[in-house]
Short mmCIF file of C-alpha atoms in Angstrom, two decimals:
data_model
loop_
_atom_site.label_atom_id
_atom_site.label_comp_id
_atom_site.label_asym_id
_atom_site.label_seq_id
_atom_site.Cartn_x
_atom_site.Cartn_y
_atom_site.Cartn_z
CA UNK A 1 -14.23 -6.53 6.99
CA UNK A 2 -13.46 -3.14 5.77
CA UNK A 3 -12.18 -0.46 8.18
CA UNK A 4 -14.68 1.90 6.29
CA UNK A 5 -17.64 -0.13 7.35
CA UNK A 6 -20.48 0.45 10.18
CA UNK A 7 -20.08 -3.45 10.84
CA UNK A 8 -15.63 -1.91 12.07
CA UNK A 9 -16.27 1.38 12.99
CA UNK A 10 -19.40 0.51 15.24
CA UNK A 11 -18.96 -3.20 16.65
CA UNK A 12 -15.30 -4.77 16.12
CA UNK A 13 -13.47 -1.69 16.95
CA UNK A 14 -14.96 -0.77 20.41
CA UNK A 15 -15.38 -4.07 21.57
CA UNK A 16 -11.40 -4.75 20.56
CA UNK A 17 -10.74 -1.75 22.14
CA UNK A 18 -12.51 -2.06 24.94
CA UNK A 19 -10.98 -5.48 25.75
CA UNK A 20 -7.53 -4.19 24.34
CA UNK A 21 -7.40 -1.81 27.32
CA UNK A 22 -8.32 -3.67 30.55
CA UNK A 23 -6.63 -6.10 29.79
CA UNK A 24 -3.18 -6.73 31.62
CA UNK A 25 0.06 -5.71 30.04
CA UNK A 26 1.05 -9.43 29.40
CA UNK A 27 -2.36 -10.17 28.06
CA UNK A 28 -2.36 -7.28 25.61
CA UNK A 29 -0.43 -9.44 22.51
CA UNK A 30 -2.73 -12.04 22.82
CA UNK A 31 -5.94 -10.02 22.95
CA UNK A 32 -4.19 -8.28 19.64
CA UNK A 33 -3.78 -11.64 18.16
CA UNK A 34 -6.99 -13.34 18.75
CA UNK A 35 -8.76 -9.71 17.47
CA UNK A 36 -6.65 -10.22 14.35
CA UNK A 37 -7.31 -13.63 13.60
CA UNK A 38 -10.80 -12.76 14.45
CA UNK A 39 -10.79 -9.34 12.06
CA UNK A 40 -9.31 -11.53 9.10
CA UNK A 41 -11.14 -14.97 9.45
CA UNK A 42 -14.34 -12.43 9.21
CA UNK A 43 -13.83 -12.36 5.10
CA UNK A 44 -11.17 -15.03 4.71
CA UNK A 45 -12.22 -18.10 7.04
CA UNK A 46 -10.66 -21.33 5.30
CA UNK A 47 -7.61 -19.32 4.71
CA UNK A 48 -6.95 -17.82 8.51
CA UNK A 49 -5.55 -21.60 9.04
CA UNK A 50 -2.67 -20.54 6.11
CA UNK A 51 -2.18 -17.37 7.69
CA UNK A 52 -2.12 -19.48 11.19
CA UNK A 53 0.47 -22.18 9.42
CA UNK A 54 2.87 -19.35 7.85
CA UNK A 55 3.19 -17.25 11.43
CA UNK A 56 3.71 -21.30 13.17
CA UNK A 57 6.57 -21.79 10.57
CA UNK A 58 7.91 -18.36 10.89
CA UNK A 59 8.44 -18.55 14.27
CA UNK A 60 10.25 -22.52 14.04
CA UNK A 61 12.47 -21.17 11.35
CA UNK A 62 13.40 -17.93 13.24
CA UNK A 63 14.51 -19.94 16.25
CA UNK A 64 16.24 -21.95 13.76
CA UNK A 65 18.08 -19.77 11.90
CA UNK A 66 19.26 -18.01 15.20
CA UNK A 67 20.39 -20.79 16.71
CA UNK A 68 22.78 -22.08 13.87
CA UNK A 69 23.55 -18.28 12.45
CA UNK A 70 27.04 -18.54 12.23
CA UNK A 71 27.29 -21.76 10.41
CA UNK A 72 26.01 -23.03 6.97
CA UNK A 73 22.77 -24.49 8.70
CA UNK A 74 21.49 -20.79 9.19
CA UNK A 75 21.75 -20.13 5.46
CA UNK A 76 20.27 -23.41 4.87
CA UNK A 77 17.37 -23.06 7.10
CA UNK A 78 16.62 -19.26 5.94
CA UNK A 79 16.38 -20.37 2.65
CA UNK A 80 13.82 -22.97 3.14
CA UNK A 81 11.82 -20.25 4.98
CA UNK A 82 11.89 -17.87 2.47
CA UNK A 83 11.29 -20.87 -0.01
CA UNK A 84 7.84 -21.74 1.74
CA UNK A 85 6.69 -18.17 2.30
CA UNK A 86 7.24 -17.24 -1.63
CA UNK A 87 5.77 -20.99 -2.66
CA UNK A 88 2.42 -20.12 -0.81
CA UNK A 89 2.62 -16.61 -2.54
CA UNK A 90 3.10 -17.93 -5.94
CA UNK A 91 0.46 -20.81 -5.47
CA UNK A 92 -2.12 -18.94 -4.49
CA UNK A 93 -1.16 -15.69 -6.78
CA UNK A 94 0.44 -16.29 -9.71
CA UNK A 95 -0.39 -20.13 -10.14
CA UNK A 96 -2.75 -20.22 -12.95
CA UNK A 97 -0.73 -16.71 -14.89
CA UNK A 98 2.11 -19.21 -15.36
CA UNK A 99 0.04 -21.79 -16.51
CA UNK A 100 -1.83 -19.46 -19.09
CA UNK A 101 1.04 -18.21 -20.39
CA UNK A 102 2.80 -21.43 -20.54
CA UNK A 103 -0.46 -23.02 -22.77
CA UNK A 104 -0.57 -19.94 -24.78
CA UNK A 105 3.30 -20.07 -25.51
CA UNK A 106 3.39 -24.26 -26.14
CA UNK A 107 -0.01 -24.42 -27.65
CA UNK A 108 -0.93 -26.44 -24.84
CA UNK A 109 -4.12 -26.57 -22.61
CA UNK A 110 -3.12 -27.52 -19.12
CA UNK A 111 -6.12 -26.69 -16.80
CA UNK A 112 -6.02 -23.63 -14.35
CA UNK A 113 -6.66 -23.96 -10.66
CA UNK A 114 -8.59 -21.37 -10.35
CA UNK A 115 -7.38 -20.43 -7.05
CA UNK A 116 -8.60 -17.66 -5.23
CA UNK A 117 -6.16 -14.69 -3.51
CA UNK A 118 -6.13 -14.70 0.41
CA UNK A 119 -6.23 -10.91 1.56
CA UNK A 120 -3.31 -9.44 2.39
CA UNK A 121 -1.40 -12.73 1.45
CA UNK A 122 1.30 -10.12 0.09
CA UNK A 123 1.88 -8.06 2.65
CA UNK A 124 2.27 -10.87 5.22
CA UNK A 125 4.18 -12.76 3.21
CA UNK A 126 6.73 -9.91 2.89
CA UNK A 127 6.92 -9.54 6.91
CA UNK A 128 7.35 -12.85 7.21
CA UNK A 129 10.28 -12.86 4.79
CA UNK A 130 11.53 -9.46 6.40
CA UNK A 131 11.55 -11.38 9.72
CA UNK A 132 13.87 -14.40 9.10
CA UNK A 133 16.10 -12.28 7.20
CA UNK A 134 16.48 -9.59 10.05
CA UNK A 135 17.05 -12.56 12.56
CA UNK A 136 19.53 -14.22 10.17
CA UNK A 137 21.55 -10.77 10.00
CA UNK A 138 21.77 -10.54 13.36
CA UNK A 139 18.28 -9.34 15.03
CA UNK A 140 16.95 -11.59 18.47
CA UNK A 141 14.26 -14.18 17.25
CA UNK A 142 11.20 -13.44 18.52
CA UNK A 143 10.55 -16.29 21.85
CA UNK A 144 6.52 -15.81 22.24
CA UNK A 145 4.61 -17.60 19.84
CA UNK A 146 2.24 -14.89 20.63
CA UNK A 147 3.99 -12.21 19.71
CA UNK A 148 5.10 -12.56 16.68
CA UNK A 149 1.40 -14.28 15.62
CA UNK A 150 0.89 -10.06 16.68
CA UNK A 151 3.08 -8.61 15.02
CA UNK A 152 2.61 -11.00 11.36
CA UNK A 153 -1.12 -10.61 11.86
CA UNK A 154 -1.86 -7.41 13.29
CA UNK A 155 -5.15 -6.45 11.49
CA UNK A 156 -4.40 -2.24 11.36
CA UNK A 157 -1.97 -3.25 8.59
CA UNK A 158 -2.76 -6.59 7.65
CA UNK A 159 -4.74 -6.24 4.62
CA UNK A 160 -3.01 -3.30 2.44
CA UNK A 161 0.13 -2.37 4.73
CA UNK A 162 2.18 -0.83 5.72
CA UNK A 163 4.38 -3.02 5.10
CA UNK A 164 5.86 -3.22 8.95
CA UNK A 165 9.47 -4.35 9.55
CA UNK A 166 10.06 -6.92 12.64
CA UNK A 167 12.80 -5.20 13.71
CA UNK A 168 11.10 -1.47 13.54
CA UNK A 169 8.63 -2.38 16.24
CA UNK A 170 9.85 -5.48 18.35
CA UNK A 171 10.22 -3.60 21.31
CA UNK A 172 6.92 -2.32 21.28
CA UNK A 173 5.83 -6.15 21.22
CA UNK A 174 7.94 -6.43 24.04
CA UNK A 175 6.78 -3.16 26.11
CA UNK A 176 4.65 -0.39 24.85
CA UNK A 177 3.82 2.58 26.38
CA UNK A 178 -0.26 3.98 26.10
CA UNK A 179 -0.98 7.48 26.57
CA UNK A 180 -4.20 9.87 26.26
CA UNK A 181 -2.07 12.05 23.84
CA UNK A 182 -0.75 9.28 21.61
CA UNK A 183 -4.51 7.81 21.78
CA UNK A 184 -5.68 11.35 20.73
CA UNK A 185 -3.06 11.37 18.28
CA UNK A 186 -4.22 8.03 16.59
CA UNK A 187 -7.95 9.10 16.27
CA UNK A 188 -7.30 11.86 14.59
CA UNK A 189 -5.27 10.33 11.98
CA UNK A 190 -7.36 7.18 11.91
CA UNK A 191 -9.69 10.18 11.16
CA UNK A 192 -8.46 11.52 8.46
CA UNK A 193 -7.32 8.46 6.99
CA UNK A 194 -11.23 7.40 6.73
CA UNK A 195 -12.42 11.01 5.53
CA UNK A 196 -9.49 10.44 2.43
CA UNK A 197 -10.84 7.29 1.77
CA UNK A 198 -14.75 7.99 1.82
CA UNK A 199 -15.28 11.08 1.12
CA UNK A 200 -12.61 11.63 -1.44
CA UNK A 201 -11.41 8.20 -2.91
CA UNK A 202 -14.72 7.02 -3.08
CA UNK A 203 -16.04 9.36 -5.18
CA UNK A 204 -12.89 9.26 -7.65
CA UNK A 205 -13.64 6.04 -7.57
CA UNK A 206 -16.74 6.40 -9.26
CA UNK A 207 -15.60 9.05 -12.18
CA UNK A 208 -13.11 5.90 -12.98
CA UNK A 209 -16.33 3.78 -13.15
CA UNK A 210 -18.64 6.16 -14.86
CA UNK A 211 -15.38 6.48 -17.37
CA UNK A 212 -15.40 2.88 -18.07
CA UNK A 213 -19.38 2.47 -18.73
CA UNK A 214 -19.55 5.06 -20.96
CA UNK A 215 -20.45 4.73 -24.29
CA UNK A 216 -19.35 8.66 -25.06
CA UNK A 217 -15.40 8.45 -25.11
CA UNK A 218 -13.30 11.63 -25.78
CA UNK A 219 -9.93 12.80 -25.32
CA UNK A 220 -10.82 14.98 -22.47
CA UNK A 221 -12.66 12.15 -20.87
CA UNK A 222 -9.57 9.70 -20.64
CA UNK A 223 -7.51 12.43 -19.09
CA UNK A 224 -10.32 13.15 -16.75
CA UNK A 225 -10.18 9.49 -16.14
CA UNK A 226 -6.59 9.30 -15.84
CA UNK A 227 -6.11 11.95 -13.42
CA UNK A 228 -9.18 10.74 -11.14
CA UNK A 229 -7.34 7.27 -10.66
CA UNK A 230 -4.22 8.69 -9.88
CA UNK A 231 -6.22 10.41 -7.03
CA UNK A 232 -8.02 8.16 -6.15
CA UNK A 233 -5.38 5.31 -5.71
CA UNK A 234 -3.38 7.71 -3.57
CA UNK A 235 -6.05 8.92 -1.35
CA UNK A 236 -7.77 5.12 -1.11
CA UNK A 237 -4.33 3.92 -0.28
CA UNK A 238 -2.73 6.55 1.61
CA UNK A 239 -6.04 6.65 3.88
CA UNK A 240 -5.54 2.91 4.44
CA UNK A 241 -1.69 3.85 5.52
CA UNK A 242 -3.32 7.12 7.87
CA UNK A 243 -5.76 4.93 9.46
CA UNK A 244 -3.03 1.60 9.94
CA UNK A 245 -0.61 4.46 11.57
CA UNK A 246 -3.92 5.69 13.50
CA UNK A 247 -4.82 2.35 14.86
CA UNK A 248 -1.33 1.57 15.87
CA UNK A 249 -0.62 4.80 18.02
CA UNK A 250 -4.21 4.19 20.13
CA UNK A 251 -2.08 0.61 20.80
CA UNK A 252 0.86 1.94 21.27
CA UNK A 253 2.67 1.33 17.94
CA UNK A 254 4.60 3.34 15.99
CA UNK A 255 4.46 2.43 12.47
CA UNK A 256 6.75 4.04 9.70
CA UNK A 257 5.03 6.62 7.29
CA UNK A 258 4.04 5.08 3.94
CA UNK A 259 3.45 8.46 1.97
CA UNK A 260 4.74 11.65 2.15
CA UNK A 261 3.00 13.89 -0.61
CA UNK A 262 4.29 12.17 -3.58
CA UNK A 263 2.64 14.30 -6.33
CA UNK A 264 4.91 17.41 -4.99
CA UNK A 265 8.09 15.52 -6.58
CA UNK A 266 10.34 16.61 -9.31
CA UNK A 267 11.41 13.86 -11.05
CA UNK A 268 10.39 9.70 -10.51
CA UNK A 269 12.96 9.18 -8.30
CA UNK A 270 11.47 11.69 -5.82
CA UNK A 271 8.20 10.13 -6.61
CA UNK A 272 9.33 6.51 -5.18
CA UNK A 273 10.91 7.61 -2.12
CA UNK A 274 7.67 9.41 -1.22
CA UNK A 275 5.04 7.05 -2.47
CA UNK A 276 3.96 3.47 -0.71
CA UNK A 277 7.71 3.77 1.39
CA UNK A 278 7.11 0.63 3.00
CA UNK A 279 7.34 -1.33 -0.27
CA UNK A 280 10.78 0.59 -1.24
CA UNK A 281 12.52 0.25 1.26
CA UNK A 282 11.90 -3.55 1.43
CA UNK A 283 12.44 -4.38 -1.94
CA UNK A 284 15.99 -1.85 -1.30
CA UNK A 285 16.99 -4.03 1.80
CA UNK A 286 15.60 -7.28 0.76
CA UNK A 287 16.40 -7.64 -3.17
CA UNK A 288 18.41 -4.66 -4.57
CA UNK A 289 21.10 -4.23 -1.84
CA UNK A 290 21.57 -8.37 -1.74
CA UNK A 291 21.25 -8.20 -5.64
CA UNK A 292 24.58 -5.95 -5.12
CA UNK A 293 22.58 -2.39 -5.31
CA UNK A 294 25.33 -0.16 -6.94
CA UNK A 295 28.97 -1.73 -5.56
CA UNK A 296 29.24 -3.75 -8.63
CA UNK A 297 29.24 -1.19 -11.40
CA UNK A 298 26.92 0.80 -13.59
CA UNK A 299 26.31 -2.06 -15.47
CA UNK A 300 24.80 -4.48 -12.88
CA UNK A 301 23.29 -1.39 -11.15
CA UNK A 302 21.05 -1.16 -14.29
CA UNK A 303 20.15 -4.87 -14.13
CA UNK A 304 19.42 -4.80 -10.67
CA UNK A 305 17.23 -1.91 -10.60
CA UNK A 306 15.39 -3.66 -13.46
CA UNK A 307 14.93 -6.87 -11.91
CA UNK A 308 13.63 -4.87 -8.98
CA UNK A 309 10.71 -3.16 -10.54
CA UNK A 310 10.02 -6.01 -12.88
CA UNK A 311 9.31 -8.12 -9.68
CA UNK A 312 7.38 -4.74 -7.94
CA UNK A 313 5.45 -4.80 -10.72
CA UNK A 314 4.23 -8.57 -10.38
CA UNK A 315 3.90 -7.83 -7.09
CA UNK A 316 1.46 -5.48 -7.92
CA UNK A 317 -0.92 -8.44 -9.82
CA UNK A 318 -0.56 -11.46 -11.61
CA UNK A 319 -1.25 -9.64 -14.92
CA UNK A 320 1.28 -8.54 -17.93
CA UNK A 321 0.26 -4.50 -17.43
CA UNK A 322 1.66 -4.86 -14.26
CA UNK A 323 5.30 -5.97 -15.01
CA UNK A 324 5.16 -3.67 -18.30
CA UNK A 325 4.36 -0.81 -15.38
CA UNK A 326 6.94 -2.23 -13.47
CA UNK A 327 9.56 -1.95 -16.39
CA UNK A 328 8.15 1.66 -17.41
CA UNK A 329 9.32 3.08 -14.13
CA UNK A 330 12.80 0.84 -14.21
CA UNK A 331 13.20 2.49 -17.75
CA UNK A 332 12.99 5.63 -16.32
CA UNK A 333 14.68 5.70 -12.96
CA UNK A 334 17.45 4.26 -15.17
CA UNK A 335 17.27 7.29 -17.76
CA UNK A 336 16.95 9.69 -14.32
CA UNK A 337 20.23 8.08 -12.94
CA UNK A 338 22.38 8.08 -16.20
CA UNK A 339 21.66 11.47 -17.53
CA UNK A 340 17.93 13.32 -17.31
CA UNK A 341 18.43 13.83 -13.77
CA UNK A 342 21.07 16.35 -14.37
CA UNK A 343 19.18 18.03 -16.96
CA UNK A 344 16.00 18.48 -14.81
CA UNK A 345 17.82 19.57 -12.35
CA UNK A 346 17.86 23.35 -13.58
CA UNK A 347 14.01 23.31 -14.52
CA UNK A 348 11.61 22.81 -12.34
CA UNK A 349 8.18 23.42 -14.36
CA UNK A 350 9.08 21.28 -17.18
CA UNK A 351 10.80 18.57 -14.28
CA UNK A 352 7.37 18.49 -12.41
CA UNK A 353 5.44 18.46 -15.71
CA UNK A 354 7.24 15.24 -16.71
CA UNK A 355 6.64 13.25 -13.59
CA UNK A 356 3.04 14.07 -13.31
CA UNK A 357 2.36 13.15 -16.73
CA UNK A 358 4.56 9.71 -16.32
CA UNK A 359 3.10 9.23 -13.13
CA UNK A 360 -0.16 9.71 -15.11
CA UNK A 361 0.60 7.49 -17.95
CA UNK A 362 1.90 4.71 -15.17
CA UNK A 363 -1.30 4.19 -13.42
CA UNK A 364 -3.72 4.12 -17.05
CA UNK A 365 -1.42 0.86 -17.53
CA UNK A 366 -1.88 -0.07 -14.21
CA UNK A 367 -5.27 0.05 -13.83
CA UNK A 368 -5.99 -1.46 -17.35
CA UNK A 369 -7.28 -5.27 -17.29
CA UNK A 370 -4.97 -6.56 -19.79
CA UNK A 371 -2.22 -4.58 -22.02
CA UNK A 372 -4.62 -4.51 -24.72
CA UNK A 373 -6.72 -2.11 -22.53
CA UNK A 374 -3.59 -0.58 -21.62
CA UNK A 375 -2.64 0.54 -24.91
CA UNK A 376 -6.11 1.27 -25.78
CA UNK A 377 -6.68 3.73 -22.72
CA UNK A 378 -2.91 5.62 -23.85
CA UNK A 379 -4.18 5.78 -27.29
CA UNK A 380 -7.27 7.41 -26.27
CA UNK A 381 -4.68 9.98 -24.62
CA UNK A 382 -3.90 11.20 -27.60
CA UNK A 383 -6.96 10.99 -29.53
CA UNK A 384 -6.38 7.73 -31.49
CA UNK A 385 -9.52 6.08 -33.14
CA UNK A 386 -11.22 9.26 -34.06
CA UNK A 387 -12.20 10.31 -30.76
CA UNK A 388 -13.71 13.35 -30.34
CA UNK A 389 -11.75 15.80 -28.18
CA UNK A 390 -14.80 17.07 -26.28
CA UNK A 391 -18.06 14.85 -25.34
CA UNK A 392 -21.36 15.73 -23.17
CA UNK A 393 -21.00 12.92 -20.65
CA UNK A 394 -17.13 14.39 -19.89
CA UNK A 395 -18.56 17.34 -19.61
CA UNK A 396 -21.50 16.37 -17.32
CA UNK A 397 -18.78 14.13 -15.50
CA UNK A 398 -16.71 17.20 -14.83
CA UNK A 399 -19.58 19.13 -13.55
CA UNK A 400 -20.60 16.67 -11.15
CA UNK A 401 -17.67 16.22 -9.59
CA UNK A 402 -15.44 19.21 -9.96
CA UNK A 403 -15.90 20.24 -6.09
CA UNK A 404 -14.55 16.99 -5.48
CA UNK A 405 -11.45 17.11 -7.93
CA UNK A 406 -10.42 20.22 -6.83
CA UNK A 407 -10.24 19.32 -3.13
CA UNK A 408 -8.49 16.36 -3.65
CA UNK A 409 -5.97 18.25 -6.01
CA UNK A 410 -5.16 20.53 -3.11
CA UNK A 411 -5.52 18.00 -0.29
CA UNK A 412 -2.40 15.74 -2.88
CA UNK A 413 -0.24 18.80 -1.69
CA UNK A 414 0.82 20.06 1.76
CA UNK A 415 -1.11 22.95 1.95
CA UNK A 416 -3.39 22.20 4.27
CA UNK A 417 -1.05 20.39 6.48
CA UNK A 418 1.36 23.67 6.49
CA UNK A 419 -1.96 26.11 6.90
CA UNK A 420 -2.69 24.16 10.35
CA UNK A 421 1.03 23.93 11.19
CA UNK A 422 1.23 28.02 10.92
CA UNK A 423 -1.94 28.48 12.72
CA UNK A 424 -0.76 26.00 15.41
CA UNK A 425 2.50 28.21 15.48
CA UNK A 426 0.07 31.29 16.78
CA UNK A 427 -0.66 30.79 20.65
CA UNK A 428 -4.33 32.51 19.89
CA UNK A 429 -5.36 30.50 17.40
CA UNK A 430 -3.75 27.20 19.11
CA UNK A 431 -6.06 27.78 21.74
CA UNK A 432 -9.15 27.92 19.39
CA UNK A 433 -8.32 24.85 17.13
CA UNK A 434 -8.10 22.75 20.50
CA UNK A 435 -11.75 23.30 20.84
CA UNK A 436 -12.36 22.78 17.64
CA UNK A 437 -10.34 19.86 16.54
CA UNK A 438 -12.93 17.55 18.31
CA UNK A 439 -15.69 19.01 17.35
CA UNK A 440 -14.60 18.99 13.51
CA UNK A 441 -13.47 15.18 14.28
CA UNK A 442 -17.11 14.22 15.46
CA UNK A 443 -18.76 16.06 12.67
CA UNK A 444 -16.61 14.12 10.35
CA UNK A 445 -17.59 10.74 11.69
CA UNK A 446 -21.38 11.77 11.81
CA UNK A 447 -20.78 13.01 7.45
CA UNK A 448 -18.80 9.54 7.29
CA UNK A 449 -21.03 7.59 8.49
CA UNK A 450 -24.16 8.97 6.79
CA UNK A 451 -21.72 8.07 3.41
CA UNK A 452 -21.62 4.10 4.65
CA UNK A 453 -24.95 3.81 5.39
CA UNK A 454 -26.08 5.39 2.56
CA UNK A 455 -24.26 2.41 0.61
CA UNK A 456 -21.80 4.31 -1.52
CA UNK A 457 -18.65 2.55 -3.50
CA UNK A 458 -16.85 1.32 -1.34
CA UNK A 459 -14.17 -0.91 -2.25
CA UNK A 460 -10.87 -1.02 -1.03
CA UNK A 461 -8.72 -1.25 -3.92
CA UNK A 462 -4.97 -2.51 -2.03
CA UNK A 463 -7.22 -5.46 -1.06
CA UNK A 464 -6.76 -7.38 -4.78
CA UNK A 465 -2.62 -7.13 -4.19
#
């Protein structure tokens, strides 16, 4: 079930609402887990009973490991849970990649499973593993069942993030307050969230596909297409983060930001701290800092900071253009660190000009189906193969959907967050945009939901990680 679907919007959400909200305080976990379970069994049935087995073994080994923390048996036990969560993971995801690559290196012709991804197995999987280790390092393990079935299932994040530490909202599993303001709050950027996603990332969406049908490849075409994705990755997966945040403030969450503008950075470093948060920060606490971050010397600082990306890249897909995008960034946050930092530091057109066009570069790997794709789409780039620089279906492309690129170019930037801020700051106006805000909210459901039943592209493209 998608969040941008009549079948959510229309049926699912009001009716989990609806229950969510008379129901008594105590009740209000469960009716958030049974909703979940309900929300994710809806396009993953046979595999709600591994989502049911991880949160059952979760919990056992969180009780575990708190109860013999101080002695070798909490080690012990933690690493058997973090064992089991990453063996489901690496079953299910990268099963038959190893097996490919191991009968293309040996010659040999071992037969795949063909196993098929459970949504959102990655992102549960992580909180999971976040869990245990918070409750090993010193955090309370969680005593309802209940609870922490909410809290690993909670269908707002469940399928593309954020990714939501244990220990960032176990008090609101415990107590949370509900307000008409923080309600308000929450449908307004659940809101916004869903206009990002259909009415911009859609239609990116479709100058990546119309790129990839055509027959009429130029030069100007694959940086049209390169550019689009960027966009339309950000806004499809930053509008999944918006409406997540959204849906968890009308519960009485707060969940962390997972974006903050990234494409306003200076330099790739910037980029990561503002782009999909959630997954830096864990791979920081969870892999980098244990690794021995930067106490151990330059030297293992490099390694670790390579070993990091290479596995946020196969994170990413079980595919080798996503550990070679991996390694691209780890090859330059290490060139940032050692010396280009400093000499950026003085320019800022030429810094911004090199992140945008790595960040550029990064996702025509990423997106690529295999690396010969990949190094295919950069050679178009540059106009290898004869390409023409200039061809009428770019050019018709453009046309079409230059409204569209130009609006999401400016809504990649703060400036309409900081025009509504300085309005907001003006007691006249303030009075005027609190009429209007829900008026402009209702007309953008009623243009929203013209866009879904009119069957546009609609895919949701966090789901395949």
């Amino acid at each position: 079930m998608l969040f941008s679907s009549v079948t959510f919007l229309y049926y699912f959400l009001p009716i989990v609402l609806g229950i969510y909200f008379i129901s008594p305080k105590g009740m209000k976990n469960l009716v958030l887990l049974i909703s979940s379970l309900t929300f994710y069994a809806w396009g993953e049935p046979k595999y709600v009973v591994l989502m049911i087995i991880s949160v059952i073994l979760g919990y056992i080994f969180g009780i575990l490991i708190e109860r013999h923390r101080e002695t070798a048996r909490g080690k012990i036990f933690l690493t058997i849970s973090v064992f089991i969560s990453l063996s489901f993971l690496i079953y299910f995801k990268y099963a038959d990649f190893f097996i490919s690559n191991f009968n293309n290196a040996l010659g040999m012709n071992i037969p795949l499973l063909k196993t098929v991804l459970p949504i959102g197995i990655s992102f549960y999987t992580f909180q999971i593993i976040s869990y245990t280790v918070d409750v090993y390092r010193g955090e309370r393990a969680q005593r309802s069942l209940i609870s922490l079935g909410a809290y690993i299932s909670m269908f707002p994040q469940l399928i593309a993030g954020p990714i939501v530490r244990y220990s960032d909202i176990s008090l609101n599993l415990k107590s949370r307050q509900h307000s008409f303001s923080m309600a308000s709050e929450g449908v307004r950027r659940f809101t916004v969230g869903l206009a990002k996603k259909i009415l911009l990332a859609n239609q990116l969406g479709e100058i990546t596909a119309i790129f990839r049908n055509s027959g009429e490849k130029s030069v100007l075409f694959y940086w049209l297409y390169a550019v689009s994705f960027a966009l339309h990755i950000y806004f499809d997966f930053s509008g999944y983060s918006d409406m997540a945040i959204g849906l968890g403030k009308i519960m009485g969450f707060n969940f962390l930001e997972n974006f903050n503008y990234p494409f306003i950075s200076k330099n790739i470093t910037e980029f990561w701290r503002r782009w999909h948060m959630s997954l830096g920060t864990w791979f920081k606490d969870y892999v980098y800092i244990p690794l021995g971050g930067n106490k151990k010397g330059s030297s293992r600082q490099m390694l670790n900071i390579f070993v990091v990306w290479m596995l946020t890249g196969l994170w990413h897909g079980a595919s080798w253009n996503f550990i070679v995008w991996g390694l691209f960034f780890a090859i330059l946050l290490i060139a940032e660190k050692l010396w280009l930092l400093k000499r950026l530091k003085n320019h800022s057109i030429i810094s911004r000009l090199y992140m945008t066009l790595a960040v550029l570069i990064s996702f025509v790997i990423f997106n690529a189906s295999n690396l010969k794709e990949a190094v295919s789409d950069l050679g178009g780039l540059i106009g290898m193969g004869g390409i023409p620089l200039v061809s009428d279906e770019f050019l018709y492309t453009f046309k079409s959907f230059k409204a569209v690129l130009l609006i999401s170019l400016i809504g990649a930037t703060p400036a309409v967050k900081n025009f509504f801020l300085r309005l907001q700051s003006k007691p006249k106006a303030e009075g005027l945009l609190n009429v209007m805000e829900p008026i402009a909210i209702t007309a953008l459901i009623f243009l929203m939901t013209a866009y879904l039943v009119d069957g546009s592209f609609n895919p949701f493209l966090y789901f395949r990680f």
